Coordinates of C-alpha atoms and ligand atoms in Angstrom, one line a residue:
G1480 CA 69.4 137.6 77.9
V1481 CA 71.6 139.1 75.3
T1482 CA 68.8 140.4 73.1
G1483 CA 67.3 142.0 76.3
M1484 CA 70.7 143.8 76.8
E1485 CA 71.0 144.9 73.2
E1486 CA 67.4 146.1 73.2
I1487 CA 67.7 148.1 76.3
L1488 CA 71.0 149.6 75.3
A1489 CA 69.8 150.6 71.8
R1490 CA 66.8 152.3 73.4
V1491 CA 68.3 154.1 76.3
V1492 CA 71.8 155.1 75.2
A1493 CA 70.9 158.1 73.1
P1494 CA 73.2 158.8 70.1
L1495 CA 75.6 161.6 70.6
P1496 CA 74.1 164.8 69.2
T1497 CA 76.1 166.3 66.3
Y1498 CA 78.7 168.9 67.2
E1499 CA 76.4 171.6 65.8
T1500 CA 73.3 170.5 67.8
R1501 CA 75.2 169.5 70.9
D1502 CA 73.8 172.4 73.0
K1503 CA 70.4 172.5 71.4
S1504 CA 69.2 168.9 71.6
P1505 CA 66.8 168.3 74.5
P1506 CA 68.0 165.6 77.1
P1507 CA 66.4 162.2 76.5
P1508 CA 63.5 161.3 78.8
E1509 CA 64.4 160.5 82.4
S1510 CA 62.8 157.1 81.9
N1511 CA 65.8 156.1 79.8
S1512 CA 68.0 156.6 82.8
L1513 CA 65.6 154.9 85.2
D1514 CA 65.1 152.0 82.8
F1515 CA 68.9 151.5 82.5
M1516 CA 69.3 151.6 86.3
H1517 CA 66.5 149.1 86.9
F1518 CA 67.8 146.8 84.2
Y1519 CA 71.3 146.9 85.5
G1520 CA 70.1 146.4 89.1
S1521 CA 68.1 143.3 88.0
L1522 CA 71.1 141.6 86.4
E1523 CA 72.9 138.8 88.1
K1524 CA 76.5 139.6 89.1
E1525 CA 78.0 137.5 86.3
D1526 CA 75.8 139.2 83.7
K1527 CA 76.9 142.6 84.7
L1528 CA 80.3 142.2 83.1
G1529 CA 78.8 141.2 79.8
F1530 CA 76.4 144.1 79.9
L1531 CA 79.1 146.7 80.7
A1532 CA 81.4 145.2 78.0
K1533 CA 78.5 145.7 75.5
L1534 CA 77.8 149.2 76.7
T1535 CA 81.5 150.3 76.4
Q1536 CA 82.2 148.5 73.2
D1537 CA 79.1 149.3 71.2
F1538 CA 78.4 152.8 72.7
G1539 CA 81.8 154.2 73.2
V1540 CA 83.8 156.7 71.0
D1541 CA 83.2 156.8 67.3
H1542 CA 86.8 156.0 66.4
K1543 CA 86.3 156.6 62.7
S1544 CA 85.1 160.2 63.1
V1545 CA 87.8 160.9 65.7
S1546 CA 90.5 159.8 63.3
E1547 CA 89.0 162.0 60.5
L1548 CA 89.0 165.0 62.9
A1549 CA 92.6 164.2 64.0
L1550 CA 93.6 164.4 60.3
R1551 CA 91.7 167.6 59.8
L1552 CA 93.5 169.0 62.9
L1553 CA 96.8 168.2 61.3
D1554 CA 95.8 170.0 58.2
T1555 CA 95.0 173.2 60.1
Q1556 CA 98.4 173.4 61.8
L1557 CA 99.4 176.3 59.6
R1558 CA 96.0 178.0 59.8
D1559 CA 95.0 180.8 62.2
V1560 CA 94.6 179.9 65.9
A1561 CA 90.8 180.4 65.8
T1562 CA 90.5 177.6 63.3
V1563 CA 92.9 175.4 65.2
L1564 CA 90.9 175.9 68.4
Q1565 CA 87.6 175.2 66.6
V1566 CA 88.8 171.9 65.2
E1567 CA 90.4 171.0 68.5
D1568 CA 87.0 171.5 70.2
R1569 CA 85.3 169.3 67.6
L1570 CA 87.9 166.6 68.3
R1571 CA 87.4 167.0 72.1
Y1572 CA 83.7 166.6 71.6
G1573 CA 84.2 163.6 69.3
L1574 CA 86.2 161.9 72.0
T1575 CA 83.2 161.8 74.3
P1576 CA 82.1 158.2 74.6
R1577 CA 78.4 157.9 73.8
Y1578 CA 77.8 156.2 77.2
K1579 CA 79.3 159.2 79.0
Q1580 CA 76.2 161.2 78.0
L1581 CA 74.1 158.5 79.6
L1582 CA 76.1 158.6 82.8
N1583 CA 75.6 162.4 82.9
H1584 CA 71.9 162.0 82.5
I1585 CA 71.7 159.3 85.2
S1586 CA 73.5 161.6 87.6
R1587 CA 70.5 164.0 87.3
V1588 CA 67.8 161.5 88.4
E1589 CA 67.0 160.7 92.0
G1590 CA 69.5 158.2 93.4
G1591 CA 71.5 158.4 90.1
V1592 CA 74.8 159.6 91.7
K1593 CA 74.7 156.8 94.3
F1594 CA 73.9 154.4 91.4
L1595 CA 77.1 155.5 89.6
V1596 CA 79.2 155.3 92.7
D1597 CA 78.1 151.7 93.1
L1598 CA 78.5 151.1 89.4
R1599 CA 82.2 152.1 89.7
A1600 CA 82.5 149.8 92.7
D1601 CA 81.4 146.9 90.5
V1602 CA 83.8 148.0 87.7
L1603 CA 86.7 148.2 90.2
E1604 CA 85.8 144.7 91.5
I1605 CA 85.7 143.4 87.9
I1606 CA 89.2 144.9 87.3
S1607 CA 90.7 143.8 90.6
S1608 CA 89.3 140.2 90.3
K1609 CA 90.7 140.1 86.8
A1610 CA 87.3 138.9 85.6
S1611 CA 88.0 141.1 82.6
E1612 CA 91.1 142.6 81.1
S1613 CA 89.2 144.5 78.5
P1614 CA 90.5 148.0 77.7
H1615 CA 86.9 149.1 77.4
I1616 CA 86.2 148.3 81.1
R1617 CA 89.3 150.2 82.1
D1618 CA 88.1 153.1 80.0
L1619 CA 84.7 152.9 81.7
N1620 CA 86.5 153.1 85.1
G1621 CA 88.4 156.2 83.9
T1622 CA 85.3 157.9 82.7
L1623 CA 83.4 157.1 85.9
K1624 CA 86.4 158.2 88.1
S1625 CA 86.7 161.6 86.3
L1626 CA 82.9 162.3 86.6
L1627 CA 82.9 161.3 90.3
S1628 CA 86.0 163.3 91.0
E1629 CA 84.2 166.4 89.7
W1630 CA 81.0 165.7 91.6
F1631 CA 82.8 164.9 94.8
S1632 CA 85.3 167.6 94.8
V1633 CA 86.0 169.0 98.2
G1634 CA 84.1 172.2 97.5
L1635 CA 80.9 170.3 97.0
L1636 CA 81.2 168.1 100.1
R1637 CA 79.8 169.0 103.5
L1638 CA 81.8 168.5 106.7
E1639 CA 79.5 167.1 109.4
R1640 CA 80.5 166.6 113.1
I1641 CA 79.0 163.4 114.5
T1642 CA 77.9 163.7 118.1
W1643 CA 75.7 161.7 120.5
Q1644 CA 72.9 164.0 119.3
S1645 CA 73.3 162.9 115.7
P1646 CA 70.4 160.9 114.2
C1647 CA 70.6 157.2 115.1
E1648 CA 70.8 156.2 111.4
I1649 CA 74.1 158.2 111.1
L1650 CA 75.5 156.8 114.4
Q1651 CA 74.5 153.3 113.3
R1652 CA 76.4 153.8 110.0
I1653 CA 79.4 155.3 111.8
S1654 CA 79.5 152.1 113.9
Q1655 CA 79.0 149.8 110.9
Y1656 CA 81.6 151.5 108.7
E1657 CA 84.3 151.6 111.5
A1658 CA 87.0 149.6 109.7
V1659 CA 90.0 150.1 112.0
H1660 CA 88.9 149.5 115.6
P1661 CA 85.5 147.8 115.6
V1662 CA 82.9 149.5 117.8
R1663 CA 82.0 147.0 120.6
N1664 CA 78.7 148.5 121.8
W1665 CA 76.7 151.6 122.5
T1666 CA 78.9 152.7 125.4
D1667 CA 81.9 152.3 123.2
L1668 CA 80.3 154.4 120.4
K1669 CA 79.1 157.0 122.9
R1670 CA 82.7 157.4 124.1
R1671 CA 84.0 157.9 120.6
V1672 CA 81.8 160.9 120.0
G1673 CA 82.0 162.1 123.6
P1674 CA 84.4 164.3 125.7
Y1675 CA 87.9 164.7 124.3
R1676 CA 86.8 163.1 121.1
R1677 CA 85.7 164.3 117.7
C1678 CA 84.1 162.4 114.8
Y1679 CA 83.8 164.0 111.4
A1680 CA 82.4 162.8 108.1
F1681 CA 82.1 164.3 104.6
T1682 CA 78.6 164.1 103.2
H1683 CA 77.2 165.0 99.7
A1684 CA 73.8 166.4 98.9
A1685 CA 73.3 163.7 96.2
M1686 CA 73.7 161.0 98.9
P1687 CA 71.9 162.3 102.0
G1688 CA 72.5 160.5 105.3
E1689 CA 75.5 158.7 103.8
P1690 CA 78.9 159.5 105.5
L1691 CA 81.3 159.1 102.6
V1692 CA 84.5 159.0 104.7
V1693 CA 84.7 159.1 108.5
L1694 CA 87.6 160.4 110.7
H1695 CA 87.8 159.7 114.4
V1696 CA 90.0 162.1 116.5
A1697 CA 91.2 161.9 120.1
L1698 CA 92.0 165.3 121.7
T1699 CA 94.9 164.7 124.1
E1700 CA 97.7 166.4 126.0
D1701 CA 100.4 164.7 124.0
I1702 CA 100.4 162.5 120.8
S1703 CA 99.2 159.1 122.0
D1704 CA 101.6 156.2 121.8
N1705 CA 98.9 153.5 122.4
I1706 CA 95.4 152.8 121.3
Q1707 CA 94.1 151.3 124.6
S1708 CA 94.1 154.7 126.2
I1709 CA 91.9 156.0 123.4
V1710 CA 89.4 153.1 122.9
R1711 CA 89.4 151.7 126.4
E1712 CA 86.1 150.5 127.9
F1713 CA 85.0 153.0 130.5
A1714 CA 83.9 156.5 129.6
T1715 CA 85.3 159.4 131.5
L1716 CA 82.6 161.3 133.4
D1717 CA 84.3 164.7 133.1
S1718 CA 83.0 167.0 130.4
E1719 CA 85.5 168.7 128.1
E1720 CA 86.5 171.5 130.4
D1721 CA 90.1 171.3 130.9
V1722 CA 91.2 172.9 127.7
N1723 CA 94.9 173.0 128.6
K1724 CA 94.7 169.2 128.6
I1725 CA 94.1 169.5 124.8
N1726 CA 97.3 170.2 122.9
A1727 CA 97.2 167.4 120.3
A1728 CA 94.8 165.9 117.8
V1729 CA 95.3 162.1 117.3
F1730 CA 93.6 160.6 114.2
Y1731 CA 93.1 157.0 115.3
S1732 CA 90.7 155.8 112.6
I1733 CA 89.7 156.8 109.1
S1734 CA 87.5 154.8 106.8
S1735 CA 86.0 155.5 103.4
T1736 CA 82.6 154.0 103.1
Q1737 CA 82.1 154.0 99.3
A1738 CA 84.2 151.5 97.4
G1739 CA 83.2 153.4 94.2
L1740 CA 85.0 156.5 95.4
Q1741 CA 88.4 154.9 95.7
G1742 CA 91.1 157.2 94.2
V1743 CA 89.0 160.3 94.8
E1744 CA 91.2 161.1 97.8
L1745 CA 88.4 161.9 100.2
G1746 CA 90.4 160.8 103.2
N1747 CA 93.2 163.2 102.5
Y1748 CA 90.8 166.1 102.1
L1749 CA 88.9 165.2 105.2
I1750 CA 92.1 165.2 107.4
K1751 CA 93.1 168.6 106.0
R1752 CA 89.6 170.0 106.6
V1753 CA 89.4 168.6 110.1
V1754 CA 92.8 170.1 111.0
R1755 CA 91.4 173.5 110.0
E1756 CA 88.3 172.9 112.0
L1757 CA 90.2 172.0 115.1
Q1758 CA 92.6 174.9 114.7
S1759 CA 89.7 177.3 114.8
E1760 CA 88.2 175.6 117.9
F1761 CA 91.6 175.2 119.6
P1762 CA 93.9 178.0 118.3
H1763 CA 96.8 176.8 120.5
M1764 CA 96.7 173.3 119.1
A1765 CA 100.0 172.5 117.4
Q1766 CA 100.3 168.7 117.3
F1767 CA 98.5 166.7 114.6
S1768 CA 99.3 163.1 114.2
S1769 CA 97.8 159.7 113.3
L1770 CA 98.0 156.7 115.6
S1771 CA 98.0 154.0 112.9
P1772 CA 97.9 150.2 112.9
I1773 CA 100.5 148.4 110.8
P1774 CA 98.5 145.6 109.1
G1775 CA 100.7 143.2 107.3
F1776 CA 103.9 143.5 109.5
S1777 CA 103.4 140.2 111.3
S1778 CA 102.7 138.2 108.1
W1779 CA 105.6 139.9 106.3
L1780 CA 107.9 138.9 109.2
Q1781 CA 106.7 135.4 109.3
G1782 CA 107.3 135.1 105.6
L1783 CA 110.9 136.4 106.1
L1784 CA 111.5 134.0 108.9
G1785 CA 110.1 131.2 106.8
Q1786 CA 112.8 131.9 104.2
Y1787 CA 115.5 131.1 106.8
R1788 CA 113.8 127.8 107.7
K1789 CA 116.5 125.7 106.1
E1790 CA 119.4 127.8 107.3
G1791 CA 118.2 127.4 110.9
R1792 CA 118.8 131.1 111.7
G1793 CA 118.2 134.2 109.7
S1794 CA 121.6 135.4 110.9
D1795 CA 121.1 138.8 109.5
L1796 CA 117.7 139.3 111.1
L1797 CA 118.9 138.8 114.6
S1798 CA 122.4 139.0 116.0
E1799 CA 124.2 136.0 117.4
Q1800 CA 123.5 137.2 120.9
E1801 CA 119.8 137.7 120.1
W1802 CA 119.4 134.3 118.6
K1803 CA 121.0 132.8 121.6
E1804 CA 118.6 134.6 123.9
V1805 CA 115.7 133.5 121.8
E1806 CA 116.8 129.9 122.0
Q1807 CA 117.2 130.2 125.8
A1808 CA 114.0 132.0 126.2
T1809 CA 112.1 129.5 124.2
D1810 CA 114.3 126.8 125.7
S1811 CA 114.0 125.4 122.3
A1812 CA 115.6 122.1 122.7
P1813 CA 117.7 121.2 119.6
G1814 CA 114.4 120.9 117.8
P1815 CA 113.2 123.1 114.9
P1816 CA 115.9 125.7 114.2
A1817 CA 115.5 129.0 115.9
A1818 CA 114.1 130.9 112.9
E1819 CA 111.2 128.4 112.8
A1820 CA 110.7 128.6 116.5
L1821 CA 110.6 132.4 116.3
R1822 CA 108.2 132.3 113.4
K1823 CA 105.8 130.1 115.4
L1824 CA 106.0 132.5 118.4
I1825 CA 105.2 135.5 116.2
A1826 CA 102.3 133.6 114.5
T1827 CA 100.7 132.7 117.8
G1828 CA 101.6 135.8 119.7
E1829 CA 102.9 133.5 122.4
W1830 CA 106.0 135.6 122.9
M1831 CA 103.9 138.4 124.5
R1832 CA 103.2 136.2 127.5
S1833 CA 106.9 135.8 128.4
E1834 CA 108.5 138.7 130.1
R1835 CA 111.9 137.5 129.0
L1836 CA 111.0 137.0 125.4
T1837 CA 109.4 140.4 125.3
R1838 CA 112.5 142.0 126.6
V1839 CA 114.6 140.2 124.1
L1840 CA 112.3 140.8 121.1
E1841 CA 111.5 144.5 121.7
P1842 CA 114.6 145.8 119.9
V1843 CA 114.4 143.1 117.3
L1844 CA 110.8 143.7 116.4
M1845 CA 111.1 147.5 116.5
R1846 CA 113.9 147.6 114.0
L1847 CA 112.3 144.9 111.8
C1848 CA 109.0 147.0 111.9
A1849 CA 110.9 150.2 111.1
W1850 CA 112.4 148.4 108.0
Y1851 CA 109.0 147.0 107.0
L1852 CA 107.5 150.5 107.0
Y1853 CA 110.4 152.4 105.6
G1854 CA 112.3 149.9 103.5
E1855 CA 109.7 147.6 102.0
K1856 CA 108.3 149.0 98.8
R1857 CA 105.7 148.3 96.1
R1858 CA 106.5 150.0 92.8
G1859 CA 108.7 152.3 94.8
Y1860 CA 106.1 153.4 97.3
A1861 CA 105.6 152.2 100.9
L1862 CA 104.4 148.6 100.8
N1863 CA 102.2 149.2 103.9
P1864 CA 98.9 150.7 102.6
V1865 CA 98.2 152.8 105.6
G1866 CA 101.7 154.2 105.6
N1867 CA 101.4 154.9 101.8
F1868 CA 98.1 156.8 102.5
H1869 CA 99.6 159.1 105.1
L1870 CA 102.8 159.6 103.2
Q1871 CA 100.9 160.6 100.1
N1872 CA 99.2 163.2 102.3
G1873 CA 102.6 164.6 103.2
A1874 CA 102.8 163.2 106.8
T1875 CA 106.2 162.3 108.4
M1876 CA 106.9 158.7 109.6
W1877 CA 107.4 160.0 113.1
R1878 CA 107.4 157.4 115.9
L1879 CA 107.1 153.7 116.3
N1880 CA 105.4 152.6 119.5
W1881 CA 106.0 149.4 121.4
H1882 CA 103.1 147.7 123.1
A1883 CA 100.8 150.2 121.5
D1884 CA 98.0 147.8 120.6
T1885 CA 97.9 144.8 123.0
S1886 CA 94.5 143.6 121.7
P1887 CA 94.6 140.2 120.1
R1888 CA 94.1 141.8 116.7
G1889 CA 97.0 144.2 117.4
V1890 CA 99.4 141.5 118.4
A1891 CA 98.4 139.2 115.5
N1892 CA 98.6 142.0 112.9
S1893 CA 101.6 143.9 113.9
C1894 CA 103.2 142.4 117.1
G1895 CA 101.4 145.1 119.0
V1896 CA 103.4 147.9 117.4
M1897 CA 101.7 151.1 116.1
V1898 CA 103.1 154.1 114.3
N1899 CA 102.4 157.9 114.5
Y1900 CA 102.4 159.6 111.1
R1901 CA 102.8 163.2 112.1
Y1902 CA 101.3 166.1 110.1
F1903 CA 103.7 169.0 110.3
L1904 CA 101.4 171.5 108.7
T1905 CA 104.1 173.7 107.0
E1906 CA 105.8 170.6 105.6
T1907 CA 102.9 168.4 104.3
S1908 CA 102.7 169.8 100.7
K1909 CA 106.5 169.6 100.3
N1910 CA 106.7 166.1 101.8
S1911 CA 103.8 164.9 99.7
A1912 CA 105.4 166.1 96.4
L1913 CA 108.7 164.6 97.5
Y1914 CA 107.0 161.3 98.2
L1915 CA 104.8 161.2 95.1
Q1916 CA 107.4 162.4 92.6
N1917 CA 110.7 161.1 94.1
K1918 CA 109.4 158.3 96.4
V1919 CA 111.3 159.9 99.3
I1920 CA 109.9 159.0 102.7
V1921 CA 110.4 161.7 105.3
A1922 CA 111.1 160.0 108.7
S1923 CA 112.1 161.1 112.2
E1924 CA 115.4 160.4 113.9
Q1925 CA 113.8 157.6 115.9
V1926 CA 112.7 155.8 112.8
L1927 CA 115.9 156.4 110.8
G1928 CA 117.9 155.2 113.8
L1929 CA 115.9 151.9 113.9
V1930 CA 116.3 151.5 110.2
S1931 CA 120.1 151.9 110.4
Q1932 CA 120.2 149.4 113.2
F1933 CA 118.4 146.9 110.9
Q1934 CA 120.7 147.7 108.1
K1935 CA 123.8 147.2 110.3
N1936 CA 122.5 143.7 111.1
S1937 CA 121.5 142.6 107.6
K1938 CA 122.4 142.8 104.0
L1939 CA 118.7 143.1 102.9
Ligands
0OR1281 C1 92.5 155.0 104.3 C2 91.4 155.4 103.4 C3 90.3 156.1 104.2 C4 91.9 156.3 102.3 O1 90.8 156.6 101.5 P1 90.9 157.8 100.4 O2 91.6 159.0 101.0 O3 89.6 158.0 99.8 O4 92.0 157.3 99.5 P2 91.7 156.7 98.0 O5 90.7 155.6 98.2 O6 91.1 157.9 97.2 O7 93.0 156.2 97.6 C5 90.8 154.1 102.7 O8 91.8 153.5 102.0 C6 90.2 153.1 103.7 O9 89.1 153.2 104.2 N1 91.0 152.1 104.1 C7 90.6 151.0 105.0 C8 90.6 151.5 106.4 C9 92.0 152.1 106.8 N2 92.0 153.2 107.5 O10 93.0 151.5 106.4

């Protein structure tokens, strides 16, 4: 109950030591941290928000003393720099929320870091579900993110290569966390860590046995243009001898496993670290690229076609000739207008079964997909989250691939199209800055060509 919450908080959230005694006061007993962790762990989901709101409201920054220090700082503007620095340091210390000390102490007990990672996952869920709009909860998220970003900085992470000889508990986690192309069975898993494959994860000493982010790589002759050749059923018998069959590294799946580490950019660092690892193993390797799914394209397209329901055709989505061919291919009698017929075909994936429709729709879907990836934005950045991730890393939107993922999921999510985001190593930092600061997407001639075909057809 509420009193329980107030009682535990008053007891375990130690007051901030005074500035003068900040380095001299002994840390509170570990039991405070453990009691807090146990109490929080015992709370029902809906009680957690109330508890965290109380923690951040009643045990945050002492606003009164901060404003007094700010006034003092203004007074010292004309004083010598030593005094100014002194008062600034007091102000900096005064801005430490009281609960931040508790989080620091928790990080030092067994399982404390993992507790804080999961705590941030709860806070992110509260924020994204809009269960609370309180500025205090957002402040708690900021405090947790800055602490976690320090503790999980790339220098403190360990790169682990996962092989068939890795412990079962790690292999089981790799299989469980695989978010992009679900692992079907042991044979499938064995193949993904076997010849011409690499699987790497970042781990942290504070969370032993827990892969934080996992990257799956295929070592190939050229950059793959389809996923079936990478995750197909049967395993190749040959061992990894033929090194000159290895010229490219294709990142075909990356997944972060800790929701609480969102925004800490682990995936980006892992890709860069693995590139260095592969360069040292294969000095001649010069091609690094993702083979990425395009989740959201199919539903985006259906939405677009739905808008033209009344008009009968989305004239500027397909040319007259193309609509005619769609109508013929679907031998849509003068029934629902063509746009609706096409929307249904996309929704069911039916079109893939018809040779004729596939031939008609390839150029259409390729240019619509190019526009979806390159033109559709959210707050100025790529709407598609996977694209946004790779573009933030400085990759180039390099090649759209037709019939790249013919699995039911691939057809349903993105009409079977996949995209290579290519990492030109000498360009990534420039491209990343261009994208993050100016929202410029660096794309290949193939992509830009498809985009301009789309624009020629439409006024969008
Ligand atoms: C793509 C991933 C790995 C990026 O993670 P990360 O680099 O930590 O980015 P962020 O969470 O710090 O923004 C992450 O967003 C993820 O696991 N997405 C779901 C699976 C996928 N690959 O889309």
